[in-house]
Every structure is written in C-alpha cells, then in structure tokens.
C-alpha cells in the first residue's frame, strides 16, 4: 500500500499527488518519510508544508541520513526544520546542531542552540557561554533564561553579563533566571 501511494507522488495530476500525500499520512508509517524528501524541493507550497509535517511527525534515529540532507540544504526554512527535529537523534545530532548554530539566519541559530541546550549535560556551561556572546538577542536571551541551571559561580558570571546587555529582553530573561537562584542577594548591587 505504501509503495502504491508513494508512486503517485510524482503523478502529473496535482489532485492525484495530493491524494497520495493524504493517503500516506493516513497510513501513519515512519517508513513513508523517505518519500516525502523530494516534496521539500517542489515549488508547491502545499507539498512543501506537508513534507515538513511528515518530518516533524516521523523523523527518528532511523532517518539520520535524511537529517544530514536537511542540514546541507541552502534554504533557511529547511535548515530551521533540521534544527527543530535533529535533537531526536541524541548525541549524534551535536555536530549538525553546532554547524547550524553558525548559520546566517538568527532563527536557525536560535533553534540550533535550543537543541544543543537540550542535549547538554556536563557541557551546558560551554554551550550557554557561546550563546551568551551571540549576535542576535534571542540567542543571548536563551542563554540568560537557562543560566540558573549552571553551577552557582558560572550562573553568577553569565547573569551579571546578561544584566548589562543592550537588549531589554536579555536583561528581562536574566532577571527571571536570577529569581530561580537560591542566592538572589548576591545580585543586589548589580540590580
């Protein structure tokens, strides 16, 4: 059944193609994901959206090669999708997310750092330090919001810098994070 519907994804008639996409979704089979990859490259917005939905729904460790293709894509919306779903691979996603964290688009960098933070254990401090010096305020804000999870000394250092940040959202995130610390009084002078 899967192959029958997948074969119709390249049909000349757009109605046949869309019916095939709907039928593949109804099957709810992660093996169908490989058939959605070419739909990301079509000029049809509906097909692109459905392909992205399929990746969000079924992407897992068995699809690591498909994830590699997303990371290498030239379109920012595809790289953003990659940054969103790659953390499902666990540690195998770390090099890809690090590469996406150097992307030109701030939304891709933010999503990549969000994934790196989710994967981090002992190296959370290193990831947050890198995020704290990012160009875009949304990434610096992420670092400030998560700083309370660091050990006390690292948290104080990162949050002190965030309180002096030029963007009000980063400063607000620092205040939120300070409220979650056990030693709020140590920031009395900074505030």
mmCIF file with all atom_site columns, C-alpha atoms in Angstrom:
data_model
loop_
_atom_site.group_PDB
_atom_site.id
_atom_site.type_symbol
_atom_site.label_atom_id
_atom_site.label_alt_id
_atom_site.label_comp_id
_atom_site.label_asym_id
_atom_site.label_entity_id
_atom_site.label_seq_id
_atom_site.pdbx_PDB_ins_code
_atom_site.Cartn_x
_atom_site.Cartn_y
_atom_site.Cartn_z
_atom_site.occupancy
_atom_site.B_iso_or_equiv
_atom_site.pdbx_formal_charge
_atom_site.auth_seq_id
_atom_site.auth_comp_id
_atom_site.auth_asym_id
_atom_site.auth_atom_id
_atom_site.pdbx_PDB_model_num
ATOM 1   C CA . UNK A 1 1   ? 0.000  0.000  0.000   1.00 0.00 ? 1   UNK A CA 1
ATOM 2   C CA . UNK A 1 2   ? 2.841  2.360  0.894   1.00 0.00 ? 2   UNK A CA 1
ATOM 3   C CA . UNK A 1 3   ? 4.574  1.885  -2.457  1.00 0.00 ? 3   UNK A CA 1
ATOM 4   C CA . UNK A 1 4   ? 1.333  2.347  -4.342  1.00 0.00 ? 4   UNK A CA 1
ATOM 5   C CA . UNK A 1 5   ? 0.675  5.750  -2.752  1.00 0.00 ? 5   UNK A CA 1
ATOM 6   C CA . UNK A 1 6   ? 4.334  6.752  -2.988  1.00 0.00 ? 6   UNK A CA 1
ATOM 7   C CA . UNK A 1 7   ? 4.307  6.060  -6.730  1.00 0.00 ? 7   UNK A CA 1
ATOM 8   C CA . UNK A 1 8   ? 1.517  8.585  -7.146  1.00 0.00 ? 8   UNK A CA 1
ATOM 9   C CA . UNK A 1 9   ? 3.561  11.363 -5.517  1.00 0.00 ? 9   UNK A CA 1
ATOM 10  C CA . UNK A 1 10  ? 5.082  12.110 -8.927  1.00 0.00 ? 10  UNK A CA 1
ATOM 11  C CA . UNK A 1 11  ? 1.832  11.911 -10.897 1.00 0.00 ? 11  UNK A CA 1
ATOM 12  C CA . UNK A 1 12  ? 1.163  14.691 -13.455 1.00 0.00 ? 12  UNK A CA 1
ATOM 13  C CA . UNK A 1 13  ? -2.211 15.486 -11.963 1.00 0.00 ? 13  UNK A CA 1
ATOM 14  C CA . UNK A 1 14  ? -1.891 17.625 -8.832  1.00 0.00 ? 14  UNK A CA 1
ATOM 15  C CA . UNK A 1 15  ? -5.084 16.094 -7.406  1.00 0.00 ? 15  UNK A CA 1
ATOM 16  C CA . UNK A 1 16  ? -3.534 12.626 -7.623  1.00 0.00 ? 16  UNK A CA 1
ATOM 17  C CA . UNK A 1 17  ? -0.353 13.855 -5.938  1.00 0.00 ? 17  UNK A CA 1
ATOM 18  C CA . UNK A 1 18  ? -2.283 15.478 -3.085  1.00 0.00 ? 18  UNK A CA 1
ATOM 19  C CA . UNK A 1 19  ? -4.458 12.410 -2.614  1.00 0.00 ? 19  UNK A CA 1
ATOM 20  C CA . UNK A 1 20  ? -1.283 10.296 -2.386  1.00 0.00 ? 20  UNK A CA 1
ATOM 21  C CA . UNK A 1 21  ? 0.112  12.612 0.286   1.00 0.00 ? 21  UNK A CA 1
ATOM 22  C CA . UNK A 1 22  ? -3.095 12.369 2.316   1.00 0.00 ? 22  UNK A CA 1
ATOM 23  C CA . UNK A 1 23  ? -3.147 8.590  1.993   1.00 0.00 ? 23  UNK A CA 1
ATOM 24  C CA . UNK A 1 24  ? 0.480  8.333  3.133   1.00 0.00 ? 24  UNK A CA 1
ATOM 25  C CA . UNK A 1 25  ? -0.373 10.399 6.191   1.00 0.00 ? 25  UNK A CA 1
ATOM 26  C CA . UNK A 1 26  ? -3.326 8.136  6.931   1.00 0.00 ? 26  UNK A CA 1
ATOM 27  C CA . UNK A 1 27  ? -1.020 5.109  6.926   1.00 0.00 ? 27  UNK A CA 1
ATOM 28  C CA . UNK A 1 28  ? 0.963  6.762  9.757   1.00 0.00 ? 28  UNK A CA 1
ATOM 29  C CA . UNK A 1 29  ? 4.077  4.773  8.843   1.00 0.00 ? 29  UNK A CA 1
ATOM 30  C CA . UNK A 1 30  ? 7.520  6.304  9.551   1.00 0.00 ? 30  UNK A CA 1
ATOM 31  C CA . UNK A 1 31  ? 8.864  4.332  6.569   1.00 0.00 ? 31  UNK A CA 1
ATOM 32  C CA . UNK A 1 32  ? 6.926  6.760  4.364   1.00 0.00 ? 32  UNK A CA 1
ATOM 33  C CA . UNK A 1 33  ? 9.242  9.642  5.322   1.00 0.00 ? 33  UNK A CA 1
ATOM 34  C CA . UNK A 1 34  ? 11.775 8.836  2.596   1.00 0.00 ? 34  UNK A CA 1
ATOM 35  C CA . UNK A 1 35  ? 9.061  9.502  0.014   1.00 0.00 ? 35  UNK A CA 1
ATOM 36  C CA . UNK A 1 36  ? 8.417  12.980 1.384   1.00 0.00 ? 36  UNK A CA 1
ATOM 37  C CA . UNK A 1 37  ? 12.023 14.160 0.973   1.00 0.00 ? 37  UNK A CA 1
ATOM 38  C CA . UNK A 1 38  ? 11.604 15.072 -2.736  1.00 0.00 ? 38  UNK A CA 1
ATOM 39  C CA . UNK A 1 39  ? 8.492  17.087 -1.873  1.00 0.00 ? 39  UNK A CA 1
ATOM 40  C CA . UNK A 1 40  ? 10.676 19.564 0.017   1.00 0.00 ? 40  UNK A CA 1
ATOM 41  C CA . UNK A 1 41  ? 12.205 20.558 -3.324  1.00 0.00 ? 41  UNK A CA 1
ATOM 42  C CA . UNK A 1 42  ? 8.985  21.229 -5.209  1.00 0.00 ? 42  UNK A CA 1
ATOM 43  C CA . UNK A 1 43  ? 7.750  24.726 -5.906  1.00 0.00 ? 43  UNK A CA 1
ATOM 44  C CA . UNK A 1 44  ? 4.355  23.820 -4.459  1.00 0.00 ? 44  UNK A CA 1
ATOM 45  C CA . UNK A 1 45  ? 3.904  25.388 -1.026  1.00 0.00 ? 45  UNK A CA 1
ATOM 46  C CA . UNK A 1 46  ? 1.270  22.848 -0.020  1.00 0.00 ? 46  UNK A CA 1
ATOM 47  C CA . UNK A 1 47  ? 3.608  19.943 -0.811  1.00 0.00 ? 47  UNK A CA 1
ATOM 48  C CA . UNK A 1 48  ? 6.500  21.626 0.983   1.00 0.00 ? 48  UNK A CA 1
ATOM 49  C CA . UNK A 1 49  ? 4.349  22.116 4.067   1.00 0.00 ? 49  UNK A CA 1
ATOM 50  C CA . UNK A 1 50  ? 3.137  18.529 4.056   1.00 0.00 ? 50  UNK A CA 1
ATOM 51  C CA . UNK A 1 51  ? 6.699  17.261 3.683   1.00 0.00 ? 51  UNK A CA 1
ATOM 52  C CA . UNK A 1 52  ? 7.759  19.374 6.672   1.00 0.00 ? 52  UNK A CA 1
ATOM 53  C CA . UNK A 1 53  ? 4.800  17.978 8.646   1.00 0.00 ? 53  UNK A CA 1
ATOM 54  C CA . UNK A 1 54  ? 5.922  14.450 7.767   1.00 0.00 ? 54  UNK A CA 1
ATOM 55  C CA . UNK A 1 55  ? 9.434  15.159 9.050   1.00 0.00 ? 55  UNK A CA 1
ATOM 56  C CA . UNK A 1 56  ? 8.042  16.598 12.274  1.00 0.00 ? 56  UNK A CA 1
ATOM 57  C CA . UNK A 1 57  ? 5.797  13.601 12.712  1.00 0.00 ? 57  UNK A CA 1
ATOM 58  C CA . UNK A 1 58  ? 8.049  10.661 11.857  1.00 0.00 ? 58  UNK A CA 1
ATOM 59  C CA . UNK A 1 59  ? 11.711 11.729 11.955  1.00 0.00 ? 59  UNK A CA 1
ATOM 60  C CA . UNK A 1 60  ? 13.762 9.485  14.213  1.00 0.00 ? 60  UNK A CA 1
ATOM 61  C CA . UNK A 1 61  ? 17.169 7.829  14.565  1.00 0.00 ? 61  UNK A CA 1
ATOM 62  C CA . UNK A 1 62  ? 16.470 5.543  11.600  1.00 0.00 ? 62  UNK A CA 1
ATOM 63  C CA . UNK A 1 63  ? 16.295 8.639  9.361   1.00 0.00 ? 63  UNK A CA 1
ATOM 64  C CA . UNK A 1 64  ? 19.708 10.113 10.199  1.00 0.00 ? 64  UNK A CA 1
ATOM 65  C CA . UNK A 1 65  ? 20.735 10.287 6.517   1.00 0.00 ? 65  UNK A CA 1
ATOM 66  C CA . UNK A 1 66  ? 17.638 12.360 5.734   1.00 0.00 ? 66  UNK A CA 1
ATOM 67  C CA . UNK A 1 67  ? 18.618 14.725 8.544   1.00 0.00 ? 67  UNK A CA 1
ATOM 68  C CA . UNK A 1 68  ? 22.075 15.163 7.006   1.00 0.00 ? 68  UNK A CA 1
ATOM 69  C CA . UNK A 1 69  ? 20.430 16.280 3.763   1.00 0.00 ? 69  UNK A CA 1
ATOM 70  C CA . UNK A 1 70  ? 18.353 18.871 5.603   1.00 0.00 ? 70  UNK A CA 1
ATOM 71  C CA . UNK A 1 71  ? 21.419 20.381 7.272   1.00 0.00 ? 71  UNK A CA 1
ATOM 72  C CA . UNK A 1 72  ? 23.191 20.780 3.928   1.00 0.00 ? 72  UNK A CA 1
ATOM 73  C CA . UNK A 1 73  ? 20.208 22.440 2.212   1.00 0.00 ? 73  UNK A CA 1
ATOM 74  C CA . UNK A 1 74  ? 20.634 26.036 1.034   1.00 0.00 ? 74  UNK A CA 1
ATOM 75  C CA . UNK A 1 75  ? 17.155 27.149 2.113   1.00 0.00 ? 75  UNK A CA 1
ATOM 76  C CA . UNK A 1 76  ? 16.815 28.584 5.598   1.00 0.00 ? 76  UNK A CA 1
ATOM 77  C CA . UNK A 1 77  ? 13.352 27.086 6.199   1.00 0.00 ? 77  UNK A CA 1
ATOM 78  C CA . UNK A 1 78  ? 14.738 23.596 5.581   1.00 0.00 ? 78  UNK A CA 1
ATOM 79  C CA . UNK A 1 79  ? 17.719 24.188 7.881   1.00 0.00 ? 79  UNK A CA 1
ATOM 80  C CA . UNK A 1 80  ? 15.285 25.515 10.512  1.00 0.00 ? 80  UNK A CA 1
ATOM 81  C CA . UNK A 1 81  ? 13.329 22.270 10.197  1.00 0.00 ? 81  UNK A CA 1
ATOM 82  C CA . UNK A 1 82  ? 16.586 20.359 10.619  1.00 0.00 ? 82  UNK A CA 1
ATOM 83  C CA . UNK A 1 83  ? 17.462 22.269 13.792  1.00 0.00 ? 83  UNK A CA 1
ATOM 84  C CA . UNK A 1 84  ? 13.995 21.538 15.131  1.00 0.00 ? 84  UNK A CA 1
ATOM 85  C CA . UNK A 1 85  ? 13.990 17.768 14.598  1.00 0.00 ? 85  UNK A CA 1
ATOM 86  C CA . UNK A 1 86  ? 17.666 16.761 14.859  1.00 0.00 ? 86  UNK A CA 1
ATOM 87  C CA . UNK A 1 87  ? 17.727 16.638 18.690  1.00 0.00 ? 87  UNK A CA 1
ATOM 88  C CA . UNK A 1 88  ? 15.695 13.437 18.361  1.00 0.00 ? 88  UNK A CA 1
ATOM 89  C CA . UNK A 1 89  ? 18.925 11.756 17.268  1.00 0.00 ? 89  UNK A CA 1
ATOM 90  C CA . UNK A 1 90  ? 20.543 12.412 20.636  1.00 0.00 ? 90  UNK A CA 1
ATOM 91  C CA . UNK A 1 91  ? 24.300 12.882 20.734  1.00 0.00 ? 91  UNK A CA 1
ATOM 92  C CA . UNK A 1 92  ? 24.597 12.090 17.025  1.00 0.00 ? 92  UNK A CA 1
ATOM 93  C CA . UNK A 1 93  ? 22.918 15.433 16.323  1.00 0.00 ? 93  UNK A CA 1
ATOM 94  C CA . UNK A 1 94  ? 25.506 17.540 18.152  1.00 0.00 ? 94  UNK A CA 1
ATOM 95  C CA . UNK A 1 95  ? 27.883 18.172 15.190  1.00 0.00 ? 95  UNK A CA 1
ATOM 96  C CA . UNK A 1 96  ? 24.954 19.087 12.940  1.00 0.00 ? 96  UNK A CA 1
ATOM 97  C CA . UNK A 1 97  ? 23.452 21.433 15.511  1.00 0.00 ? 97  UNK A CA 1
ATOM 98  C CA . UNK A 1 98  ? 26.856 23.053 16.046  1.00 0.00 ? 98  UNK A CA 1
ATOM 99  C CA . UNK A 1 99  ? 27.084 23.685 12.306  1.00 0.00 ? 99  UNK A CA 1
ATOM 100 C CA . UNK A 1 100 ? 23.563 25.115 12.239  1.00 0.00 ? 100 UNK A CA 1
ATOM 101 C CA . UNK A 1 101 ? 24.444 27.379 15.184  1.00 0.00 ? 101 UNK A CA 1
ATOM 102 C CA . UNK A 1 102 ? 26.800 29.183 12.794  1.00 0.00 ? 102 UNK A CA 1
ATOM 103 C CA . UNK A 1 103 ? 24.071 29.786 10.219  1.00 0.00 ? 103 UNK A CA 1
ATOM 104 C CA . UNK A 1 104 ? 23.477 33.267 8.844   1.00 0.00 ? 104 UNK A CA 1
ATOM 105 C CA . UNK A 1 105 ? 19.818 33.273 9.928   1.00 0.00 ? 105 UNK A CA 1
ATOM 106 C CA . UNK A 1 106 ? 19.074 34.099 13.554  1.00 0.00 ? 106 UNK A CA 1
ATOM 107 C CA . UNK A 1 107 ? 16.014 31.825 13.753  1.00 0.00 ? 107 UNK A CA 1
ATOM 108 C CA . UNK A 1 108 ? 18.097 28.837 12.636  1.00 0.00 ? 108 UNK A CA 1
ATOM 109 C CA . UNK A 1 109 ? 20.813 29.707 15.167  1.00 0.00 ? 109 UNK A CA 1
ATOM 110 C CA . UNK A 1 110 ? 18.234 30.029 17.962  1.00 0.00 ? 110 UNK A CA 1
ATOM 111 C CA . UNK A 1 111 ? 16.681 26.656 17.159  1.00 0.00 ? 111 UNK A CA 1
ATOM 112 C CA . UNK A 1 112 ? 20.121 25.047 16.916  1.00 0.00 ? 112 UNK A CA 1
ATOM 113 C CA . UNK A 1 113 ? 21.152 26.443 20.314  1.00 0.00 ? 113 UNK A CA 1
ATOM 114 C CA . UNK A 1 114 ? 17.834 25.278 21.767  1.00 0.00 ? 114 UNK A CA 1
ATOM 115 C CA . UNK A 1 115 ? 18.682 21.776 20.581  1.00 0.00 ? 115 UNK A CA 1
ATOM 116 C CA . UNK A 1 116 ? 22.236 21.984 21.896  1.00 0.00 ? 116 UNK A CA 1
ATOM 117 C CA . UNK A 1 117 ? 20.971 23.102 25.305  1.00 0.00 ? 117 UNK A CA 1
ATOM 118 C CA . UNK A 1 118 ? 18.507 20.197 25.367  1.00 0.00 ? 118 UNK A CA 1
ATOM 119 C CA . UNK A 1 119 ? 21.315 17.736 24.584  1.00 0.00 ? 119 UNK A CA 1
ATOM 120 C CA . UNK A 1 120 ? 23.798 19.236 27.015  1.00 0.00 ? 120 UNK A CA 1
ATOM 121 C CA . UNK A 1 121 ? 24.775 17.652 30.251  1.00 0.00 ? 121 UNK A CA 1
ATOM 122 C CA . UNK A 1 122 ? 28.184 18.442 31.673  1.00 0.00 ? 122 UNK A CA 1
ATOM 123 C CA . UNK A 1 123 ? 28.928 20.872 28.829  1.00 0.00 ? 123 UNK A CA 1
ATOM 124 C CA . UNK A 1 124 ? 25.862 23.094 29.376  1.00 0.00 ? 124 UNK A CA 1
ATOM 125 C CA . UNK A 1 125 ? 28.110 25.898 30.614  1.00 0.00 ? 125 UNK A CA 1
ATOM 126 C CA . UNK A 1 126 ? 30.147 25.876 27.414  1.00 0.00 ? 126 UNK A CA 1
ATOM 127 C CA . UNK A 1 127 ? 27.026 25.928 25.230  1.00 0.00 ? 127 UNK A CA 1
ATOM 128 C CA . UNK A 1 128 ? 25.480 28.785 27.220  1.00 0.00 ? 128 UNK A CA 1
ATOM 129 C CA . UNK A 1 129 ? 28.726 30.777 27.156  1.00 0.00 ? 129 UNK A CA 1
ATOM 130 C CA . UNK A 1 130 ? 28.770 30.520 23.354  1.00 0.00 ? 130 UNK A CA 1
ATOM 131 C CA . UNK A 1 131 ? 25.102 31.503 23.168  1.00 0.00 ? 131 UNK A CA 1
ATOM 132 C CA . UNK A 1 132 ? 25.659 34.443 25.526  1.00 0.00 ? 132 UNK A CA 1
ATOM 133 C CA . UNK A 1 133 ? 28.013 36.144 23.064  1.00 0.00 ? 133 UNK A CA 1
ATOM 134 C CA . UNK A 1 134 ? 25.800 35.559 20.027  1.00 0.00 ? 134 UNK A CA 1
ATOM 135 C CA . UNK A 1 135 ? 24.985 38.449 17.744  1.00 0.00 ? 135 UNK A CA 1
ATOM 136 C CA . UNK A 1 136 ? 21.201 38.113 17.935  1.00 0.00 ? 136 UNK A CA 1
ATOM 137 C CA . UNK A 1 137 ? 19.412 38.947 21.167  1.00 0.00 ? 137 UNK A CA 1
ATOM 138 C CA . UNK A 1 138 ? 17.081 35.929 21.011  1.00 0.00 ? 138 UNK A CA 1
ATOM 139 C CA . UNK A 1 139 ? 20.040 33.552 21.361  1.00 0.00 ? 139 UNK A CA 1
ATOM 140 C CA . UNK A 1 140 ? 21.550 35.614 24.190  1.00 0.00 ? 140 UNK A CA 1
ATOM 141 C CA . UNK A 1 141 ? 18.112 35.589 25.850  1.00 0.00 ? 141 UNK A CA 1
ATOM 142 C CA . UNK A 1 142 ? 18.067 31.780 25.681  1.00 0.00 ? 142 UNK A CA 1
ATOM 143 C CA . UNK A 1 143 ? 21.424 31.700 27.463  1.00 0.00 ? 143 UNK A CA 1
ATOM 144 C CA . UNK A 1 144 ? 20.153 34.035 30.190  1.00 0.00 ? 144 UNK A CA 1
ATOM 145 C CA . UNK A 1 145 ? 16.955 32.012 30.675  1.00 0.00 ? 145 UNK A CA 1
ATOM 146 C CA . UNK A 1 146 ? 18.885 28.776 31.178  1.00 0.00 ? 146 UNK A CA 1
ATOM 147 C CA . UNK A 1 147 ? 21.761 30.206 33.238  1.00 0.00 ? 147 UNK A CA 1
ATOM 148 C CA . UNK A 1 148 ? 20.105 29.242 36.539  1.00 0.00 ? 148 UNK A CA 1
ATOM 149 C CA . UNK A 1 149 ? 20.783 25.579 35.671  1.00 0.00 ? 149 UNK A CA 1
ATOM 150 C CA . UNK A 1 150 ? 24.552 26.143 35.870  1.00 0.00 ? 150 UNK A CA 1
ATOM 151 C CA . UNK A 1 151 ? 26.665 25.867 38.977  1.00 0.00 ? 151 UNK A CA 1
ATOM 152 C CA . UNK A 1 152 ? 26.479 28.968 41.169  1.00 0.00 ? 152 UNK A CA 1
ATOM 153 C CA . UNK A 1 153 ? 29.719 30.611 40.024  1.00 0.00 ? 153 UNK A CA 1
ATOM 154 C CA . UNK A 1 154 ? 29.066 30.150 36.308  1.00 0.00 ? 154 UNK A CA 1
ATOM 155 C CA . UNK A 1 155 ? 25.484 31.322 36.706  1.00 0.00 ? 155 UNK A CA 1
ATOM 156 C CA . UNK A 1 156 ? 26.549 34.494 38.502  1.00 0.00 ? 156 UNK A CA 1
ATOM 157 C CA . UNK A 1 157 ? 29.111 35.324 35.825  1.00 0.00 ? 157 UNK A CA 1
ATOM 158 C CA . UNK A 1 158 ? 26.766 34.729 32.912  1.00 0.00 ? 158 UNK A CA 1
ATOM 159 C CA . UNK A 1 159 ? 23.840 36.541 34.534  1.00 0.00 ? 159 UNK A CA 1
ATOM 160 C CA . UNK A 1 160 ? 25.978 39.534 35.507  1.00 0.00 ? 160 UNK A CA 1
ATOM 161 C CA . UNK A 1 161 ? 26.877 39.958 31.833  1.00 0.00 ? 161 UNK A CA 1
ATOM 162 C CA . UNK A 1 162 ? 23.253 39.479 30.792  1.00 0.00 ? 162 UNK A CA 1
ATOM 163 C CA . UNK A 1 163 ? 22.104 42.210 33.181  1.00 0.00 ? 163 UNK A CA 1
ATOM 164 C CA . UNK A 1 164 ? 24.381 44.624 31.284  1.00 0.00 ? 164 UNK A CA 1
ATOM 165 C CA . UNK A 1 165 ? 23.187 43.504 27.849  1.00 0.00 ? 165 UNK A CA 1
ATOM 166 C CA . UNK A 1 166 ? 22.000 46.175 25.429  1.00 0.00 ? 166 UNK A CA 1
ATOM 167 C CA . UNK A 1 167 ? 18.683 44.455 24.727  1.00 0.00 ? 167 UNK A CA 1
ATOM 168 C CA . UNK A 1 168 ? 15.828 44.664 27.225  1.00 0.00 ? 168 UNK A CA 1
ATOM 169 C CA . UNK A 1 169 ? 14.638 41.093 26.561  1.00 0.00 ? 169 UNK A CA 1
ATOM 170 C CA . UNK A 1 170 ? 18.025 39.679 27.526  1.00 0.00 ? 170 UNK A CA 1
ATOM 171 C CA . UNK A 1 171 ? 18.017 41.741 30.720  1.00 0.00 ? 171 UNK A CA 1
ATOM 172 C CA . UNK A 1 172 ? 14.459 40.572 31.463  1.00 0.00 ? 172 UNK A CA 1
ATOM 173 C CA . UNK A 1 173 ? 15.470 36.947 30.961  1.00 0.00 ? 173 UNK A CA 1
ATOM 174 C CA . UNK A 1 174 ? 18.393 37.474 33.316  1.00 0.00 ? 174 UNK A CA 1
ATOM 175 C CA . UNK A 1 175 ? 16.004 38.770 35.966  1.00 0.00 ? 175 UNK A CA 1
ATOM 176 C CA . UNK A 1 176 ? 13.771 35.720 35.518  1.00 0.00 ? 176 UNK A CA 1
ATOM 177 C CA . UNK A 1 177 ? 16.741 33.425 35.895  1.00 0.00 ? 177 UNK A CA 1
ATOM 178 C CA . UNK A 1 178 ? 18.025 35.288 38.954  1.00 0.00 ? 178 UNK A CA 1
ATOM 179 C CA . UNK A 1 179 ? 14.630 34.740 40.577  1.00 0.00 ? 179 UNK A CA 1
ATOM 180 C CA . UNK A 1 180 ? 15.184 30.983 40.272  1.00 0.00 ? 180 UNK A CA 1
ATOM 181 C CA . UNK A 1 181 ? 18.561 31.049 42.030  1.00 0.00 ? 181 UNK A CA 1
ATOM 182 C CA . UNK A 1 182 ? 18.932 30.267 45.706  1.00 0.00 ? 182 UNK A CA 1
ATOM 183 C CA . UNK A 1 183 ? 21.229 33.258 46.324  1.00 0.00 ? 183 UNK A CA 1
ATOM 184 C CA . UNK A 1 184 ? 19.353 36.246 44.901  1.00 0.00 ? 184 UNK A CA 1
ATOM 185 C CA . UNK A 1 185 ? 21.050 38.640 47.323  1.00 0.00 ? 185 UNK A CA 1
ATOM 186 C CA . UNK A 1 186 ? 24.402 38.283 45.560  1.00 0.00 ? 186 UNK A CA 1
ATOM 187 C CA . UNK A 1 187 ? 22.899 40.297 42.660  1.00 0.00 ? 187 UNK A CA 1
ATOM 188 C CA . UNK A 1 188 ? 21.675 43.161 44.853  1.00 0.00 ? 188 UNK A CA 1
ATOM 189 C CA . UNK A 1 189 ? 24.495 45.501 43.741  1.00 0.00 ? 189 UNK A CA 1
ATOM 190 C CA . UNK A 1 190 ? 24.051 44.623 40.064  1.00 0.00 ? 190 UNK A CA 1
ATOM 191 C CA . UNK A 1 191 ? 20.345 45.304 40.232  1.00 0.00 ? 191 UNK A CA 1
#
